[in-house]
Coordinates of C-alpha atoms in Angstrom, one line a residue:
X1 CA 0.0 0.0 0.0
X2 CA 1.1 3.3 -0.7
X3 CA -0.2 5.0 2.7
X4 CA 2.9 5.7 4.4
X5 CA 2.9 9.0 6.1
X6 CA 2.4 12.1 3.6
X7 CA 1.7 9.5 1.2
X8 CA -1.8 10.0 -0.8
X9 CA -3.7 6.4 -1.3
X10 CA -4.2 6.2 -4.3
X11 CA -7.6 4.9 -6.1
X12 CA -8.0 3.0 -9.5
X13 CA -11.3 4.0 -10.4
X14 CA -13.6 2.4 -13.1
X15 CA -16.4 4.2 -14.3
X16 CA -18.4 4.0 -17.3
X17 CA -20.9 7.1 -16.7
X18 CA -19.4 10.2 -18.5
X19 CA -21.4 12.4 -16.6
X20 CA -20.6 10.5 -13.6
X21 CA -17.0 10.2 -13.9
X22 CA -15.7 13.3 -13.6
X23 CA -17.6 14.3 -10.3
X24 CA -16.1 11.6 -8.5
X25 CA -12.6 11.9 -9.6
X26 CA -13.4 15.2 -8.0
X27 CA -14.9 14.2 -4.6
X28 CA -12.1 11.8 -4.5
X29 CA -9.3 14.5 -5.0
X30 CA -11.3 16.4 -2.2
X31 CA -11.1 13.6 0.2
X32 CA -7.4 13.7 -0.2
X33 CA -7.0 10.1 -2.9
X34 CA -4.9 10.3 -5.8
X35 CA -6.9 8.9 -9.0
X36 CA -6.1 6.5 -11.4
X37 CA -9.1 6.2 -14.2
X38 CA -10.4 4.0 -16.4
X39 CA -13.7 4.4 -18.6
X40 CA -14.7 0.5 -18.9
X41 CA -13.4 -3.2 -18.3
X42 CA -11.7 -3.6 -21.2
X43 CA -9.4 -0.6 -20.2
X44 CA -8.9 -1.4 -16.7
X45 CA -8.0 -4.7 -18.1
X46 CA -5.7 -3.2 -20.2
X47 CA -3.8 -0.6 -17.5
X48 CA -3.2 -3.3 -15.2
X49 CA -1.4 -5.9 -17.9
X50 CA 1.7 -7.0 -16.7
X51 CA 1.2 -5.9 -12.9
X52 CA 2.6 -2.6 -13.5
X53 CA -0.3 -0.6 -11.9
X54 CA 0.1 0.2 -8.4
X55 CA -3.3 1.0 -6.2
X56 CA -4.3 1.2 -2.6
X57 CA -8.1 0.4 -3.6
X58 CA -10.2 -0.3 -6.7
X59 CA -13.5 1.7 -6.7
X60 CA -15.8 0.2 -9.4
X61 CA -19.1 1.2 -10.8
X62 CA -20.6 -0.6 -14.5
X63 CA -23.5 0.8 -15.5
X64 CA -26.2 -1.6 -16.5
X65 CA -24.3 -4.4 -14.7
X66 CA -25.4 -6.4 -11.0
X67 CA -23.2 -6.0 -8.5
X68 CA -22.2 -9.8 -8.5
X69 CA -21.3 -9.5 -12.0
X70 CA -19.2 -5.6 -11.4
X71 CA -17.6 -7.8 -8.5
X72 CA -16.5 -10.5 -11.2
X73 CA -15.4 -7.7 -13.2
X74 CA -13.3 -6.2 -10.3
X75 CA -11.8 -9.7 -8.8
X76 CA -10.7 -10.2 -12.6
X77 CA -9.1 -6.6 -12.6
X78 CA -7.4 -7.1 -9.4
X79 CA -6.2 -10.8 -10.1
X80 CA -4.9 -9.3 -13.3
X81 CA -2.8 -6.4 -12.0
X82 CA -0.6 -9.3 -9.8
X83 CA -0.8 -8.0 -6.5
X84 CA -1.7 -9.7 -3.4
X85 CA -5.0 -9.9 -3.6
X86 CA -5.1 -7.6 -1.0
X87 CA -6.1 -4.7 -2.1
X88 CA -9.8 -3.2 -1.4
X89 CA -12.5 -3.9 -4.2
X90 CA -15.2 -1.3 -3.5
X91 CA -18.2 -1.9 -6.0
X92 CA -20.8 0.7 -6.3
X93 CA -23.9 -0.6 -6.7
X94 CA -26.1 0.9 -9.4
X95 CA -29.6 -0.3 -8.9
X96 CA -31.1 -1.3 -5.4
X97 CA -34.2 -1.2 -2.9
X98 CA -34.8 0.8 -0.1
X99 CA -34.1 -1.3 2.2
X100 CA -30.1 -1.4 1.0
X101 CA -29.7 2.2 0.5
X102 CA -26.7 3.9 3.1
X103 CA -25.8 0.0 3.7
X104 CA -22.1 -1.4 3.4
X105 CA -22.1 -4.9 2.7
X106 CA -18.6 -6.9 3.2
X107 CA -19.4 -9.9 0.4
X108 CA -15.8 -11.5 1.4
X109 CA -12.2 -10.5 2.7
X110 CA -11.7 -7.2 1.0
X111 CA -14.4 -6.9 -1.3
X112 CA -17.2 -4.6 -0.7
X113 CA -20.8 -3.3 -2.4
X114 CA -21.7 -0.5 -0.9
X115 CA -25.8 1.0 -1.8
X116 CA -25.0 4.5 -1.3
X117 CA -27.1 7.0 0.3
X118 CA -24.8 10.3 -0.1
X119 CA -21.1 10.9 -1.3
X120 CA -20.3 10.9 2.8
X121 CA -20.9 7.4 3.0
X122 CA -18.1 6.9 0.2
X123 CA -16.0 8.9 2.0
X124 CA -16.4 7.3 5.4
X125 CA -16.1 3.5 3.8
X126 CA -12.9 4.5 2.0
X127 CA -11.6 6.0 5.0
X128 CA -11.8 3.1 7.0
X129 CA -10.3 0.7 4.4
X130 CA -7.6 2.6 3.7
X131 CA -6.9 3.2 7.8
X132 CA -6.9 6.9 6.9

């Protein structure tokens, strides 16, 4: 991990909403992340090649995808980029009830969905992964 002291975490980020995209590469910088982007699978796929990407966390959010199948998609990114395994998968779960929304669910080890309610519920799950 790259959180030593006065080092910023940083966060690989995939996103496939244009308009949504840019907003939270900007909450993200607020919170204090450096951001690593890319716009689908087949690009993330493609940075991490060879294991030369280095992350604290991979934040994920497919539009039009369930979150078991954005989770496949982020295991396959993270397997792929050769680390540990260790590194945080947060999924951001697109479509959900009520009954989910401002819930964190912890699917197995470090692999998340969260059903956000507000961007401060991001910010307080990717705090506490990344022991900030």
């Amino acid at each position: 991990m790259n959180t030593g002291q006065g080092a910023q975490a940083i966060i690989f980020l995939i996103e496939e909403d244009d308009e949504t995209r840019p907003l939270l590469k900007e909450n993200l910088h607020r919170y204090g992340y450096r951001v690593i982007i890319a716009i689908d699978e087949e690009d993330a796929l493609e940075r991490v090649k060879g294991g030369h990407l280095q992350t604290d966390l991979l934040l994920i959010n497919l539009v039009d995808k369930s979150p078991e199948e954005t989770l496949r998609v982020g295991r396959r990114v993270r397997e792929q980029a050769n680390n540990d395994g260790h590194i945080p998968l947060v999924v951001m779960a697109e479509k959900y009830g009520d009954e989910l929304e401002g819930t964190n669910l912890n699917v197995s080890g470090d692999d998340w969905i969260t059903y956000l309610e507000d961007a401060e519920q991001l910010e307080r799950l990717l705090a506490r992964l990344l022991n900030k």
